[in-house]
Coordinates of C-alpha atoms in Angstrom, one line a residue:
L1 CA 6.0 -19.4 31.5
V2 CA 6.6 -21.4 34.8
A3 CA 7.5 -18.4 36.9
L4 CA 4.3 -16.3 35.4
A5 CA 2.0 -19.5 36.0
T6 CA 3.4 -19.9 39.6
T7 CA 2.9 -16.6 40.5
V8 CA -1.0 -16.5 38.8
I9 CA -1.8 -19.6 40.2
S10 CA -0.6 -18.5 43.6
T11 CA -3.4 -15.2 43.4
R12 CA -5.7 -16.8 41.3
T13 CA -7.8 -17.3 44.3
A14 CA -7.5 -13.3 45.4
D15 CA -10.0 -10.7 44.4
R16 CA -7.7 -8.3 46.2
T17 CA -7.5 -5.0 44.1
S18 CA -3.8 -5.2 44.8
S19 CA -3.4 -8.5 43.3
I20 CA -5.7 -8.1 40.3
A21 CA -3.9 -4.7 39.7
F22 CA -0.5 -6.9 40.1
I23 CA -1.2 -9.7 37.7
G24 CA -2.6 -7.2 35.2
A25 CA 0.9 -5.2 35.3
M26 CA 2.7 -8.6 35.2
V27 CA 1.0 -9.2 32.1
G28 CA 1.8 -6.2 30.4
R29 CA 5.6 -6.5 31.3
F30 CA 5.7 -10.2 30.6
S31 CA 3.8 -9.9 27.1
P32 CA 6.6 -7.5 25.2
L33 CA 9.3 -9.5 26.8
A34 CA 7.7 -12.4 25.2
L35 CA 7.1 -10.7 22.0
T36 CA 10.7 -10.0 21.5
C37 CA 11.6 -13.4 22.3
V38 CA 9.4 -14.9 19.7
L39 CA 10.8 -12.2 17.2
V40 CA 14.1 -13.5 18.0
L41 CA 13.3 -17.2 17.0
A42 CA 11.1 -16.6 14.3
L43 CA 14.3 -14.8 12.5
T44 CA 16.6 -17.4 13.8
G45 CA 14.4 -20.1 12.7
A46 CA 13.3 -18.5 9.1
Y47 CA 17.2 -18.7 8.4
Q48 CA 17.4 -22.1 9.8
S49 CA 14.5 -22.8 7.1
L50 CA 16.1 -21.7 4.6
T51 CA 19.4 -23.3 5.5
L52 CA 17.8 -26.7 6.3
V53 CA 14.8 -27.2 4.1
A54 CA 15.1 -24.6 1.2
S55 CA 11.9 -25.8 -0.9
T56 CA 8.3 -26.3 -0.3
G57 CA 8.7 -30.0 -1.8
A58 CA 11.3 -30.8 1.0
L59 CA 8.7 -29.2 3.8
T60 CA 6.2 -31.3 2.3
G61 CA 7.8 -34.1 1.5
T62 CA 9.9 -35.4 4.0
D63 CA 9.5 -36.2 7.6
H64 CA 11.7 -33.3 8.7
G65 CA 9.5 -30.8 7.0
W66 CA 6.2 -32.3 8.6
G67 CA 7.9 -32.1 12.0
L68 CA 8.5 -28.3 10.9
L69 CA 5.3 -27.6 10.3
L70 CA 3.9 -29.3 12.9
K71 CA 6.1 -27.2 15.0
L72 CA 5.1 -23.9 13.6
G73 CA 1.6 -24.9 14.0
L74 CA 2.1 -25.2 17.7
V75 CA 4.2 -21.7 18.2
A76 CA 1.1 -20.2 16.1
I77 CA -1.3 -21.4 18.8
L78 CA 1.3 -20.1 21.7
I79 CA 1.5 -17.1 20.1
G80 CA -2.5 -16.9 20.0
L81 CA -2.8 -17.6 23.5
G82 CA -0.4 -14.7 24.5
A83 CA -2.1 -12.6 22.4
I84 CA -5.4 -13.3 24.0
N85 CA -3.5 -12.9 27.6
L86 CA -2.2 -9.4 26.4
I87 CA -5.1 -7.8 24.5
W88 CA -8.2 -9.6 25.7
V89 CA -7.2 -10.8 29.5
R90 CA -5.0 -7.8 30.7
P91 CA -7.1 -4.6 29.8
R92 CA -10.5 -6.1 31.9
L93 CA -8.1 -7.0 34.8
V94 CA -7.1 -3.2 34.9
R95 CA -10.4 -2.2 34.6
R96 CA -11.7 -4.7 37.2
S97 CA -9.0 -3.9 39.5
T98 CA -10.6 0.2 40.0
D99 CA -13.8 -1.6 41.3
T100 CA -13.6 -4.8 43.7
V101 CA -17.2 -4.3 44.5
S102 CA -19.1 -4.7 41.3
H103 CA -16.4 -6.8 39.3
S104 CA -14.4 -8.5 42.1
G105 CA -15.7 -12.3 40.9
T106 CA -15.6 -11.4 37.2
A107 CA -12.0 -10.2 37.6
G108 CA -11.3 -13.5 39.4
R109 CA -12.6 -15.4 36.4
Q110 CA -10.2 -13.4 34.5
V111 CA -7.5 -14.5 36.4
A112 CA -8.6 -18.2 36.2
V113 CA -8.5 -17.6 32.5
L114 CA -5.2 -16.1 32.2
A115 CA -4.0 -19.0 34.6
N116 CA -5.7 -21.7 32.5
A117 CA -4.0 -20.1 29.2
V118 CA -0.5 -20.1 30.8
G119 CA -0.7 -23.6 31.6
T120 CA -1.6 -24.5 28.0
E121 CA 1.0 -22.9 26.9
I122 CA 3.8 -24.3 29.2
V123 CA 2.2 -27.8 27.6
L124 CA 2.7 -26.7 23.9
T125 CA 6.0 -25.6 24.8
I126 CA 6.9 -29.1 26.2
S127 CA 5.3 -30.5 23.0
V128 CA 7.6 -27.9 21.0
L129 CA 10.5 -29.0 22.7
V130 CA 9.9 -32.5 22.1
I131 CA 9.5 -31.9 18.3
V132 CA 12.6 -30.0 18.2
G133 CA 14.2 -32.9 19.9
A134 CA 13.0 -35.7 17.5
M135 CA 13.9 -33.2 14.4
T136 CA 17.6 -33.5 15.7
Q137 CA 17.3 -37.2 15.2
L138 CA 16.1 -36.6 11.5
Q139 CA 17.9 -36.0 8.1
P140 CA 17.4 -32.5 7.3
A141 CA 14.4 -32.0 4.9
R142 CA 16.8 -30.5 2.2
D143 CA 19.0 -33.5 2.2
A144 CA 16.5 -35.9 2.4
W145 CA 14.5 -34.5 -0.4
A146 CA 17.8 -34.4 -2.5
A147 CA 18.1 -38.0 -1.8
K148 CA 14.7 -38.6 -2.7
T149 CA 14.3 -36.7 -5.8
R150 CA 18.1 -37.0 -7.2
G151 CA 18.9 -39.2 -10.4
I152 CA 16.9 -40.4 -13.7
F153 CA 12.9 -40.0 -13.3
R154 CA 10.8 -40.8 -16.2
E155 CA 7.2 -41.1 -16.5
V156 CA 5.6 -43.4 -19.6
A157 CA 2.0 -44.7 -20.6
A158 CA 1.9 -48.2 -21.7
E159 CA -1.4 -49.2 -22.8
D160 CA -3.5 -48.9 -19.6
L161 CA -0.7 -48.5 -17.2
S162 CA 0.8 -45.4 -16.3
V163 CA 4.6 -46.2 -15.3
R164 CA 7.3 -44.2 -13.4
L165 CA 10.9 -45.3 -13.0
R166 CA 13.7 -43.6 -10.6
I167 CA 17.3 -44.9 -11.2
N168 CA 19.0 -43.1 -8.2
P169 CA 21.4 -41.7 -8.1
G170 CA 21.6 -42.1 -11.6
E171 CA 25.2 -42.3 -12.6
T172 CA 27.7 -45.1 -13.9
G173 CA 28.4 -47.6 -11.4
Y174 CA 25.7 -49.3 -8.5
N175 CA 21.9 -47.8 -8.6
T176 CA 18.6 -48.5 -7.2
Y177 CA 16.0 -48.8 -9.3
S178 CA 12.4 -48.1 -8.3
L179 CA 9.1 -48.4 -10.5
G180 CA 5.8 -47.7 -9.8
M181 CA 3.0 -48.5 -11.8
T182 CA -1.0 -47.1 -11.7
T183 CA -4.0 -48.3 -14.0
R184 CA -6.2 -45.2 -15.8
A185 CA -8.2 -44.8 -13.1
G186 CA -5.2 -44.0 -10.0
K187 CA -5.0 -47.4 -8.7
P188 CA -1.8 -48.8 -7.6
V189 CA -0.6 -52.3 -9.4
T190 CA 0.8 -54.0 -6.8
E191 CA 0.6 -57.8 -7.8
A192 CA 2.4 -58.9 -11.1
R193 CA 3.7 -62.1 -12.1
K194 CA 7.1 -60.6 -13.4
V195 CA 8.2 -56.8 -13.6
A196 CA 11.7 -56.3 -14.8
L197 CA 13.7 -53.9 -17.0
I198 CA 15.3 -54.7 -20.1
L199 CA 18.8 -52.8 -20.6
R200 CA 20.7 -52.3 -23.6
M201 CA 24.1 -50.7 -24.1
R202 CA 23.6 -48.6 -26.8
D203 CA 27.6 -47.9 -27.9
H204 CA 28.4 -51.0 -27.8
E205 CA 27.2 -54.5 -28.8
M206 CA 26.7 -56.4 -25.5
G207 CA 23.4 -57.9 -26.3
D208 CA 20.2 -57.2 -23.6
T209 CA 20.5 -57.2 -19.8
E210 CA 17.2 -58.3 -17.8
L211 CA 17.0 -56.9 -14.1
V212 CA 14.1 -58.6 -12.3
L213 CA 12.5 -56.0 -9.8
T214 CA 11.4 -57.4 -6.2
P215 CA 7.9 -56.1 -5.0
R216 CA 7.5 -53.7 -1.9
P217 CA 5.3 -53.1 0.8
D218 CA 4.5 -49.4 -0.8
G219 CA 3.6 -50.9 -4.0
T220 CA 6.6 -50.2 -5.8
F221 CA 9.2 -52.9 -7.0
T222 CA 12.7 -51.8 -6.8
A223 CA 16.3 -53.6 -7.2
G224 CA 19.9 -52.4 -6.7
S225 CA 22.5 -53.2 -9.4
G226 CA 25.7 -52.4 -10.7
V227 CA 24.6 -53.4 -14.4
A228 CA 25.0 -49.4 -15.4
S229 CA 29.0 -49.9 -14.2
M230 CA 30.2 -49.1 -18.1
V231 CA 29.8 -45.4 -19.4
G232 CA 28.2 -45.3 -22.4
T233 CA 24.5 -44.5 -23.1

């Protein structure tokens, strides 16, 4: 893209037939090569997405997944600009190169459009590379989604509240308990005098254990505890 932009910009002020014909031929040779590269990237990207994302939930429910969606959106714009250059700009350059008397100014405008489009593609490509670099610092969407959704999840209605409890990882030993509450109208309950879980070992008579949860900025109440350190129900 940089080489294409450099060549187009160096000849954009010229309306000579040879220059216009040269740019038209160059775009005609560049676009199939770019399309081949995009197809290879699409195939490898699809495989990598299946490996690192693997589900719709992971795609829309994690930072890595949203980064991928943003990257795909920019790539789609890049493909659209490339299609404009190949399908709309190039044929007009070819036609204008055969008639410099009546269409030299128009051809110059077509070259300007091409130069601007390629410049935009370069900026978008740099943006894609920045996003990819940021994604390498994030936990893969599949793993992040698995950590986010694993464990025990229960949702019940209690009087006028909807209560959602997640226990992660939901195994014997240390667990994180996270509870969220909303009213029937869907409004999160963020202020409460006390939020606690009452746990009872059903296999052994050990009495009740109270686990007080701490409010968090996201509206949930959480606590980490090894209260479930004994095997049983």
